[in-house]
PDB file of C-alpha atoms in Angstrom:
ATOM      1  CA  MET A   1       5.630  -3.203 -12.804  1.00  0.00           C
ATOM      2  CA  VAL A   2       3.769  -0.903  -9.927  1.00  0.00           C
ATOM      3  CA  GLN A   3       1.689   1.762 -11.772  1.00  0.00           C
ATOM      4  CA  ALA A   4       0.556   5.288 -10.294  1.00  0.00           C
ATOM      5  CA  TRP A   5      -1.579   8.598 -11.239  1.00  0.00           C
ATOM      6  CA  TYR A   6      -3.524  11.525 -10.328  1.00  0.00           C
ATOM      7  CA  MET A   7      -6.941  10.486  -8.888  1.00  0.00           C
ATOM      8  CA  ASP A   8     -10.415  12.359 -10.045  1.00  0.00           C
ATOM      9  CA  GLU A   9     -12.580  13.576  -7.439  1.00  0.00           C
ATOM     10  CA  SER A  10     -15.272  11.190  -8.187  1.00  0.00           C
ATOM     11  CA  GLN A  11     -17.155   9.448  -4.507  1.00  0.00           C
ATOM     12  CA  GLU A  12     -17.815   6.660  -6.247  1.00  0.00           C
ATOM     13  CA  ASP A  13     -16.659   3.077  -5.570  1.00  0.00           C
ATOM     14  CA  GLN A  14     -13.282   3.459  -4.047  1.00  0.00           C
ATOM     15  CA  ARG A  15     -12.149  -0.173  -5.177  1.00  0.00           C
ATOM     16  CA  ALA A  16     -12.230   1.869  -8.717  1.00  0.00           C
ATOM     17  CA  PRO A  17      -8.848   3.146 -10.671  1.00  0.00           C
ATOM     18  CA  HIS A  18     -10.241   6.799 -10.607  1.00  0.00           C
ATOM     19  CA  ARG A  19      -8.199   7.400 -13.321  1.00  0.00           C
ATOM     20  CA  GLN A  20      -8.150  11.431 -14.538  1.00  0.00           C
ATOM     21  CA  GLN A  21      -9.017  11.570 -17.918  1.00  0.00           C
ATOM     22  CA  PRO A  22      -7.383  12.082 -19.793  1.00  0.00           C
ATOM     23  CA  ASN A  23      -4.845  10.098 -17.670  1.00  0.00           C
ATOM     24  CA  ARG A  24      -1.607  11.578 -15.459  1.00  0.00           C
ATOM     25  CA  ALA A  25       0.672   9.159 -15.044  1.00  0.00           C
ATOM     26  CA  VAL A  26       2.700   9.448 -12.416  1.00  0.00           C
ATOM     27  CA  SER A  27       6.515   8.331 -12.208  1.00  0.00           C
ATOM     28  CA  LEU A  28       8.701   6.487  -9.858  1.00  0.00           C
ATOM     29  CA  GLU A  29      10.618   9.374  -9.778  1.00  0.00           C
ATOM     30  CA  GLN A  30       8.029  11.445  -8.579  1.00  0.00           C
ATOM     31  CA  LEU A  31       7.115   9.397  -6.163  1.00  0.00           C
ATOM     32  CA  ARG A  32      10.377   9.244  -5.142  1.00  0.00           C
ATOM     33  CA  ARG A  33      10.519  12.989  -4.668  1.00  0.00           C
ATOM     34  CA  LEU A  34       7.717  12.709  -2.152  1.00  0.00           C
ATOM     35  CA  GLY A  35       9.573   9.923  -0.655  1.00  0.00           C
ATOM     36  CA  VAL A  36       7.442   6.981  -1.699  1.00  0.00           C
ATOM     37  CA  VAL A  37      10.278   3.927  -2.403  1.00  0.00           C
ATOM     38  CA  TYR A  38       8.984   0.913  -4.508  1.00  0.00           C
ATOM     39  CA  ARG A  39      10.577  -2.096  -4.990  1.00  0.00           C
ATOM     40  CA  ARG A  40       9.890  -5.139  -6.826  1.00  0.00           C
ATOM     41  CA  LEU A  41      10.518  -8.296  -4.796  1.00  0.00           C
ATOM     42  CA  ASP A  42      10.143 -12.276  -4.632  1.00  0.00           C
ATOM     43  CA  ALA A  43       7.001 -12.871  -3.256  1.00  0.00           C
ATOM     44  CA  ASP A  44       6.470 -16.535  -3.198  1.00  0.00           C
ATOM     45  CA  ASN A  45      10.017 -16.807  -1.449  1.00  0.00           C
ATOM     46  CA  TYR A  46       9.510 -13.947   0.958  1.00  0.00           C
ATOM     47  CA  GLU A  47      10.464 -15.776   4.051  1.00  0.00           C
ATOM     48  CA  THR A  48      14.038 -16.782   2.748  1.00  0.00           C
ATOM     49  CA  ASP A  49      14.558 -13.661   0.041  1.00  0.00           C
ATOM     50  CA  PRO A  50      17.568 -12.483   0.691  1.00  0.00           C
ATOM     51  CA  CYS A  51      16.479  -8.942  -0.753  1.00  0.00           C
ATOM     52  CA  LEU A  52      14.092  -8.611   2.006  1.00  0.00           C
ATOM     53  CA  LYS A  53      16.314  -9.596   4.999  1.00  0.00           C
ATOM     54  CA  GLU A  54      19.045  -6.788   3.523  1.00  0.00           C
ATOM     55  CA  ILE A  55      15.867  -4.142   3.214  1.00  0.00           C
ATOM     56  CA  ARG A  56      15.431  -4.985   7.173  1.00  0.00           C
ATOM     57  CA  ARG A  57      18.627  -5.158   8.364  1.00  0.00           C
ATOM     58  CA  ALA A  58      19.764  -2.264   6.415  1.00  0.00           C
ATOM     59  CA  GLU A  59      16.771  -0.170   7.834  1.00  0.00           C
ATOM     60  CA  ASN A  60      16.924  -1.954  11.168  1.00  0.00           C
ATOM     61  CA  TYR A  61      12.788  -2.850  10.609  1.00  0.00           C
ATOM     62  CA  SER A  62      12.844  -5.692  13.510  1.00  0.00           C
ATOM     63  CA  TRP A  63       9.156  -6.492  13.168  1.00  0.00           C
ATOM     64  CA  MET A  64       6.559  -8.016  10.559  1.00  0.00           C
ATOM     65  CA  ASP A  65       2.936  -8.845  10.437  1.00  0.00           C
ATOM     66  CA  ILE A  66       0.908 -10.246   7.510  1.00  0.00           C
ATOM     67  CA  VAL A  67      -2.389  -9.054   7.228  1.00  0.00           C
ATOM     68  CA  THR A  68      -5.101 -11.370   5.324  1.00  0.00           C
ATOM     69  CA  ILE A  69      -8.027  -9.152   3.693  1.00  0.00           C
ATOM     70  CA  HIS A  70     -10.493 -12.027   3.139  1.00  0.00           C
ATOM     71  CA  LYS A  71     -14.308 -11.750   4.269  1.00  0.00           C
ATOM     72  CA  ASP A  72     -14.023 -15.031   5.809  1.00  0.00           C
ATOM     73  CA  LYS A  73     -10.492 -14.357   7.277  1.00  0.00           C
ATOM     74  CA  LEU A  74     -10.446 -10.669   8.801  1.00  0.00           C
ATOM     75  CA  PRO A  75     -12.517 -10.136  11.893  1.00  0.00           C
ATOM     76  CA  ASN A  76     -15.105  -7.208  11.184  1.00  0.00           C
ATOM     77  CA  TYR A  77     -14.156  -7.613   7.625  1.00  0.00           C
ATOM     78  CA  GLU A  78     -16.582  -4.273   6.251  1.00  0.00           C
ATOM     79  CA  GLU A  79     -15.089  -1.957   9.457  1.00  0.00           C
ATOM     80  CA  LYS A  80     -12.266  -2.926   8.573  1.00  0.00           C
ATOM     81  CA  ILE A  81     -11.896  -2.276   4.925  1.00  0.00           C
ATOM     82  CA  LYS A  82     -13.672   1.243   5.942  1.00  0.00           C
ATOM     83  CA  THR A  83     -10.709   2.067   8.392  1.00  0.00           C
ATOM     84  CA  PHE A  84      -8.154   1.168   6.096  1.00  0.00           C
ATOM     85  CA  TYR A  85      -9.364   3.548   3.436  1.00  0.00           C
ATOM     86  CA  GLU A  86      -9.372   6.345   6.224  1.00  0.00           C
ATOM     87  CA  GLU A  87      -6.909   8.964   5.263  1.00  0.00           C
ATOM     88  CA  HIS A  88      -4.247   8.802   8.194  1.00  0.00           C
ATOM     89  CA  LEU A  89      -0.421   9.301   8.364  1.00  0.00           C
ATOM     90  CA  HIS A  90       2.166   7.668  11.014  1.00  0.00           C
ATOM     91  CA  LEU A  91       5.181   8.855  12.960  1.00  0.00           C
ATOM     92  CA  ASP A  92       7.085   6.464  11.722  1.00  0.00           C
ATOM     93  CA  ASP A  93       7.865   4.950   7.856  1.00  0.00           C
ATOM     94  CA  GLU A  94       5.351   2.325   6.983  1.00  0.00           C
ATOM     95  CA  ILE A  95       6.145  -0.117   4.877  1.00  0.00           C
ATOM     96  CA  ARG A  96       3.853  -2.184   2.953  1.00  0.00           C
ATOM     97  CA  TYR A  97       4.793  -5.706   0.564  1.00  0.00           C
ATOM     98  CA  ILE A  98       1.965  -7.409  -1.300  1.00  0.00           C
ATOM     99  CA  LEU A  99       2.321 -11.272  -1.286  1.00  0.00           C
ATOM    100  CA  ASP A 100      -0.786 -12.153  -2.864  1.00  0.00           C
ATOM    101  CA  GLY A 101      -3.450 -10.516  -4.199  1.00  0.00           C
ATOM    102  CA  SER A 102      -3.698  -6.548  -5.244  1.00  0.00           C
ATOM    103  CA  GLY A 103      -4.940  -3.447  -4.002  1.00  0.00           C
ATOM    104  CA  TYR A 104      -4.270   0.246  -3.813  1.00  0.00           C
ATOM    105  CA  PHE A 105      -2.117   2.769  -1.948  1.00  0.00           C
ATOM    106  CA  ASP A 106      -3.410   6.480  -2.298  1.00  0.00           C
ATOM    107  CA  VAL A 107      -0.549   9.343  -1.148  1.00  0.00           C
ATOM    108  CA  ARG A 108      -1.078  12.595  -1.328  1.00  0.00           C
ATOM    109  CA  ASP A 109       1.481  14.955  -2.792  1.00  0.00           C
ATOM    110  CA  LYS A 110       2.597  18.348  -2.006  1.00  0.00           C
ATOM    111  CA  ASP A 111      -0.504  19.830  -3.229  1.00  0.00           C
ATOM    112  CA  ASP A 112      -2.861  17.859  -1.773  1.00  0.00           C
ATOM    113  CA  LYS A 113      -4.121  15.776  -4.549  1.00  0.00           C
ATOM    114  CA  TRP A 114      -4.014  11.680  -4.594  1.00  0.00           C
ATOM    115  CA  ILE A 115      -1.895   9.836  -6.577  1.00  0.00           C
ATOM    116  CA  ARG A 116      -3.366   6.393  -6.470  1.00  0.00           C
ATOM    117  CA  ILE A 117      -0.242   3.304  -6.564  1.00  0.00           C
ATOM    118  CA  SER A 118      -1.784   0.080  -7.456  1.00  0.00           C
ATOM    119  CA  MET A 119      -0.149  -2.412  -6.579  1.00  0.00           C
ATOM    120  CA  GLU A 120       0.075  -6.642  -6.669  1.00  0.00           C
ATOM    121  CA  LYS A 121       1.856  -9.620  -6.002  1.00  0.00           C
ATOM    122  CA  GLY A 122       5.699  -8.961  -5.235  1.00  0.00           C
ATOM    123  CA  ASP A 123       5.062  -4.899  -5.097  1.00  0.00           C
ATOM    124  CA  MET A 124       6.763  -3.200  -2.297  1.00  0.00           C
ATOM    125  CA  ILE A 125       6.410   0.276  -1.215  1.00  0.00           C
ATOM    126  CA  THR A 126       7.749   2.227   1.650  1.00  0.00           C
ATOM    127  CA  LEU A 127       5.852   5.390   3.040  1.00  0.00           C
ATOM    128  CA  PRO A 128       7.568   8.095   4.810  1.00  0.00           C
ATOM    129  CA  ALA A 129       6.287   9.381   8.062  1.00  0.00           C
ATOM    130  CA  GLY A 130       4.475  11.977   7.634  1.00  0.00           C
ATOM    131  CA  ILE A 131       2.593  11.307   4.494  1.00  0.00           C
ATOM    132  CA  TYR A 132      -1.555  10.906   4.175  1.00  0.00           C
ATOM    133  CA  HIS A 133      -1.961   7.656   2.835  1.00  0.00           C
ATOM    134  CA  ARG A 134      -4.918   5.450   2.461  1.00  0.00           C
ATOM    135  CA  PHE A 135      -5.428   1.492   1.355  1.00  0.00           C
ATOM    136  CA  THR A 136      -8.299   0.229  -0.577  1.00  0.00           C
ATOM    137  CA  LEU A 137      -8.968  -3.239  -2.086  1.00  0.00           C
ATOM    138  CA  ASP A 138      -9.345  -2.966  -6.304  1.00  0.00           C
ATOM    139  CA  GLU A 139     -12.295  -4.301  -8.343  1.00  0.00           C
ATOM    140  CA  ASN A 140     -10.410  -7.902  -8.056  1.00  0.00           C
ATOM    141  CA  VAL A 141     -11.579  -8.358  -4.756  1.00  0.00           C
ATOM    142  CA  GLU A 142     -14.104 -11.102  -5.538  1.00  0.00           C
ATOM    143  CA  LEU A 143     -11.457 -12.976  -7.082  1.00  0.00           C
ATOM    144  CA  GLY A 144      -9.884 -13.669  -3.803  1.00  0.00           C
ATOM    145  CA  GLU A 145      -7.797 -12.424  -0.824  1.00  0.00           C
ATOM    146  CA  VAL A 146      -5.080  -9.850  -0.562  1.00  0.00           C
ATOM    147  CA  ASP A 147      -1.864 -10.609   1.879  1.00  0.00           C
ATOM    148  CA  TYR A 148       0.669  -8.143   2.623  1.00  0.00           C
ATOM    149  CA  ILE A 149       3.164  -7.950   5.067  1.00  0.00           C
ATOM    150  CA  ASN A 150       2.973  -4.831   7.226  1.00  0.00           C
ATOM    151  CA  ILE A 151       7.267  -3.950   8.138  1.00  0.00           C
ATOM    152  CA  HIS A 152       7.838  -2.020  11.171  1.00  0.00           C
ATOM    153  CA  PHE A 153      10.798  -0.330  12.839  1.00  0.00           C
ATOM    154  CA  ALA A 154       9.859  -1.736  16.656  1.00  0.00           C
ATOM    155  CA  LEU A 155      12.062  -3.420  18.700  1.00  0.00           C
ATOM    156  CA  ASN A 156       8.903  -4.655  20.950  1.00  0.00           C
ATOM    157  CA  PRO A 157       5.324  -4.793  19.040  1.00  0.00           C
ATOM    158  CA  CYS A 158       2.897  -2.543  21.028  1.00  0.00           C
TER     159      CYS A 158
END
């Protein structure tokens, strides 16, 4: 089950959990009120998963690609990691589905506070258009790679 919490103000290693002390957990309902939708899917069978097919059909998401984050597989690895962690937003919804590994998606709440969402294999989140967010690997980065799917509303990727 996904976990989320309000982040502390530390500028230390971005891969650390950065939980406030005491911890201020964020529920799925609180995320939903921000427009962030969580789902748990079968990552081992994503190619044939009827739930994923239905989500894509219902939301009219017609394009997806797989991103592998590993220093030996991602060109310009260090630069990409920095780019992923830069705060940004999109004009369309953004869907991230973790196929393997783990990492954090951070989103801003209505008061401009960061919420950290811990994601692992099988977790999918939909971030609504216009929400500030960023991604980072977690402290498990040395154990392997992170594979995730980008799912987009697009007739043609451009």
